[in-house]
Coordinates of C-alpha atoms in Angstrom, one line a residue:
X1 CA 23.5 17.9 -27.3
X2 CA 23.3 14.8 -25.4
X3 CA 20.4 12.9 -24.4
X4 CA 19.5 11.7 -21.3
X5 CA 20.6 7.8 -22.8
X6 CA 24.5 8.7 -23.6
X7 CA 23.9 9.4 -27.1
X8 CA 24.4 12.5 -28.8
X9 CA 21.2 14.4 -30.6
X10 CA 21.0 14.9 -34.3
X11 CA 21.5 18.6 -34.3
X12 CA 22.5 18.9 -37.6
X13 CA 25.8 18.8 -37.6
X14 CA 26.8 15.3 -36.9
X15 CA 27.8 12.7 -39.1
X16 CA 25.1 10.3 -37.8
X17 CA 21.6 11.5 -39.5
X18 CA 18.0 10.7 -38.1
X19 CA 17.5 7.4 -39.8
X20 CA 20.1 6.0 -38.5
X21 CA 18.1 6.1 -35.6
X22 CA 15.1 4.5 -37.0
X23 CA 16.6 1.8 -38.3
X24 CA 15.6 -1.2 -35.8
X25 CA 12.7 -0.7 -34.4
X26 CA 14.1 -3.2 -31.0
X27 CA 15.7 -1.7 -28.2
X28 CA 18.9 0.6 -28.4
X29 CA 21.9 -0.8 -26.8
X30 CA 23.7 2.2 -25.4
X31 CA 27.1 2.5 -23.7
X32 CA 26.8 4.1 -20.6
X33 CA 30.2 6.4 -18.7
X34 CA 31.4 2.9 -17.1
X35 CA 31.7 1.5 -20.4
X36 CA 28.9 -0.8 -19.2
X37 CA 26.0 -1.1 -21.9
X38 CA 22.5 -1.0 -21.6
X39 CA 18.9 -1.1 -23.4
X40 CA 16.9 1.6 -23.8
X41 CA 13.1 0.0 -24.8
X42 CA 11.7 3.9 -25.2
X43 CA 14.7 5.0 -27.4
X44 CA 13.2 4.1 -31.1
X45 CA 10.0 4.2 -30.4
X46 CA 9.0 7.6 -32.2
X47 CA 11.5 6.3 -34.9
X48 CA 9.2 3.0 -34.9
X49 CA 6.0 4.8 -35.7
X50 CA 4.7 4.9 -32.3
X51 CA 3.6 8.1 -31.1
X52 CA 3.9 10.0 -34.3
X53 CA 0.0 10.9 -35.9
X54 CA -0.8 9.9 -39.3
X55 CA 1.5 6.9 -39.0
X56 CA 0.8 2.6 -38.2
X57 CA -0.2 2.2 -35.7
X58 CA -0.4 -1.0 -33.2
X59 CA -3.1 -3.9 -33.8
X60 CA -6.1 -1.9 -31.7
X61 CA -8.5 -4.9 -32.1
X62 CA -6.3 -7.4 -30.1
X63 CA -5.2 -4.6 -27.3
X64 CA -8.9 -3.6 -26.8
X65 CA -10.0 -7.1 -26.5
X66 CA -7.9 -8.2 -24.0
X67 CA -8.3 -4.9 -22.2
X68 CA -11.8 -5.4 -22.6
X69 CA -11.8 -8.8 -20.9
X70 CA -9.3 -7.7 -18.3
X71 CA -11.7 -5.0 -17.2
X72 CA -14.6 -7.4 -17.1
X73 CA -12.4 -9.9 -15.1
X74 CA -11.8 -6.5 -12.7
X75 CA -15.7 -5.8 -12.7
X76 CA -16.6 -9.5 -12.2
X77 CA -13.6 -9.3 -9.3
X78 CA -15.0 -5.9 -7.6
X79 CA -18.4 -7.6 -6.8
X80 CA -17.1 -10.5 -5.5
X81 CA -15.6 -8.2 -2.8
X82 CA -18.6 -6.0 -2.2
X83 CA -20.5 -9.7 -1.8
X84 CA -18.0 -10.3 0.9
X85 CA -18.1 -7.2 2.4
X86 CA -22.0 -7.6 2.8
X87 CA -21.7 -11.1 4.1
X88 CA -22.2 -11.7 7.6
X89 CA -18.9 -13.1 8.0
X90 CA -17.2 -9.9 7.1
X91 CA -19.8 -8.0 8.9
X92 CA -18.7 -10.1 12.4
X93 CA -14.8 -9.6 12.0
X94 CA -15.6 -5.9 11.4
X95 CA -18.0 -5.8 14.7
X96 CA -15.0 -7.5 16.8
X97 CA -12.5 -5.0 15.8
X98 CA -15.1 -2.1 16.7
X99 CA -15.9 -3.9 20.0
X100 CA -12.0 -3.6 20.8
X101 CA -10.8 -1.0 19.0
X102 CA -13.4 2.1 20.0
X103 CA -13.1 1.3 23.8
X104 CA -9.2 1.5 23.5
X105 CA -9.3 4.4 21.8
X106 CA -11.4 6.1 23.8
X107 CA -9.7 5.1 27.0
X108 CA -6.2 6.1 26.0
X109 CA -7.2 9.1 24.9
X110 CA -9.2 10.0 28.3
X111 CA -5.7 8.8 29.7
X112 CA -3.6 11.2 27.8
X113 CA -5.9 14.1 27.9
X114 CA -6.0 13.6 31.9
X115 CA -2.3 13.5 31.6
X116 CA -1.6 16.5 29.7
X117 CA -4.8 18.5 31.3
X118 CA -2.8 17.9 35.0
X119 CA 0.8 18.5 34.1
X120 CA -1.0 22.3 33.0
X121 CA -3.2 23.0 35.6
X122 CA -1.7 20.7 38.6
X123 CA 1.9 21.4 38.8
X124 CA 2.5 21.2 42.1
X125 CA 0.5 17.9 42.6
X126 CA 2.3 16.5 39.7
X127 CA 5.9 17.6 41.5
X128 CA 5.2 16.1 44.6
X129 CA 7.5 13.4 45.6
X130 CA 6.6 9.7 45.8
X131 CA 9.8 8.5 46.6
X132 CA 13.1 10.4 46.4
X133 CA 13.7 12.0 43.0
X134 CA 10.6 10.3 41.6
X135 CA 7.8 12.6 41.6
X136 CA 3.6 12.1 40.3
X137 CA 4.5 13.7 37.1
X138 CA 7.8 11.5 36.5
X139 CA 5.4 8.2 37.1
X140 CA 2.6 9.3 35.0
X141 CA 4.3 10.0 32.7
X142 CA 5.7 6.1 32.5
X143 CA 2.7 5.0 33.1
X144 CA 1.9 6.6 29.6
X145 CA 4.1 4.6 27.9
X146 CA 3.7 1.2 29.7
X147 CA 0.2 2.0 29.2
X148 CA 1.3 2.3 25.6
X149 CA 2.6 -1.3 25.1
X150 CA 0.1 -2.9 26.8
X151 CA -2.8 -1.9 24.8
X152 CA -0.7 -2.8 21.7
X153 CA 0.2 -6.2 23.4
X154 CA -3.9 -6.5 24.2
X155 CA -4.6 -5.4 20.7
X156 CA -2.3 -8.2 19.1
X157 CA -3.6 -10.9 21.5
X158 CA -7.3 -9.7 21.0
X159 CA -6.6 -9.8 16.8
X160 CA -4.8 -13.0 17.3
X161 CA -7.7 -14.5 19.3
X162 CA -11.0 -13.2 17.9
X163 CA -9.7 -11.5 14.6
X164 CA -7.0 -13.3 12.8
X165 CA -8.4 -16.8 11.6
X166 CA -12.0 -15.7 10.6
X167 CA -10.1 -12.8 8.6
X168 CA -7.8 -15.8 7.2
X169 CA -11.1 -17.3 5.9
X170 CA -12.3 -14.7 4.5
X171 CA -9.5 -14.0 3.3
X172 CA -8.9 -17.8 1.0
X173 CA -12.6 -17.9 0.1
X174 CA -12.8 -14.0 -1.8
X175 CA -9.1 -14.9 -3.0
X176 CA -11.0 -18.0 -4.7
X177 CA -13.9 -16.1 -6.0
X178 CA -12.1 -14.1 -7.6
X179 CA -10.0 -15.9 -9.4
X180 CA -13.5 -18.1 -10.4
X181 CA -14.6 -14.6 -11.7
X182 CA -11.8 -13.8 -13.8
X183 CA -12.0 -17.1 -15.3
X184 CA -9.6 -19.4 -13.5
X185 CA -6.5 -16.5 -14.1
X186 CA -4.9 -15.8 -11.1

């Protein structure tokens, strides 16, 4: 049988036994179908020890104690962001984006829903001609999608404006704090 890594399982049968497997506990090097080789990391691992109950295992007091102070470094980090999030500064980027956003929103979908609501019940004020071919329903429809680009041109200006450099800010100072309340590590 052969394993997912190009080499063929100890069934038994084969000349190569299990601890030949186990004998380095480093990566495998494994040739793949191009003749190009490779590393397998995960390879001897079970042969390592690792994994397997009753057997060494890895030194749990170092692991845990930088786990431990990389979790406290993540809790120190978490309030620094629910201080900024409570900070007026936050609080008056957010209140911009509502002022611009909700109104937009709203409109455009009054818009569509006046659109779609007269194409249905409307039809032949939406196929009267304005000029020629061009009928009500041909430049409404338009109209929804130049209505379309300038409320994302608004919505960039607006952001760019009244947005972008107090959310740049805020952005450098919690970046800061937070690497102050992991201890300097970025």
């Amino acid at each position: 049988m052969q394993s997912s890594n190009g080499r063929t399982r100890d069934s038994g049968d084969s000349s190569e036994s299990a601890g030949d497997h186990g004998r380095g506990h480093g990566p495998a090097s494994v040739e793949a179908a191009g003749h190009a080789r490779y590393t397998d990391p995960w390879y001897d691992v079970l042969a390592s020890g690792w994994g397997e109950s009753g057997s060494l295992s890895p030194p749990v007091a170092d692991v845990s104690a930088a786990r431990r102070e990389r979790q406290d470094g993540a809790v120190a980090a978490a309030q620094v962001y629910l201080e900024v999030q409570r900070s007026a500064a936050f609080q008056e980027v957010r209140s911009r984006y509502r002022r611009f956003v909700v109104p937009a929103v709203v409109g455009f979908f009054l818009w569509y829903v006046a659109y779609v609501v007269t194409a249905t019940t409307a039809p032949g004020f939406m196929a009267r001609p304005v000029v020629g071919a061009v009928n009500v329903a041909l430049l409404a429809g338009l109209g929804q999608f130049l209505s379309t680009f300038l409320l994302t041109w608004a919505y960039s200006r607006h952001a760019r404006l009244r947005r972008d450099r107090a959310a740049l800010d805020l952005r450098w100072e919690t970046q800061e704090l937070t690497r102050e309340a992991r201890g300097g590590v970025a």
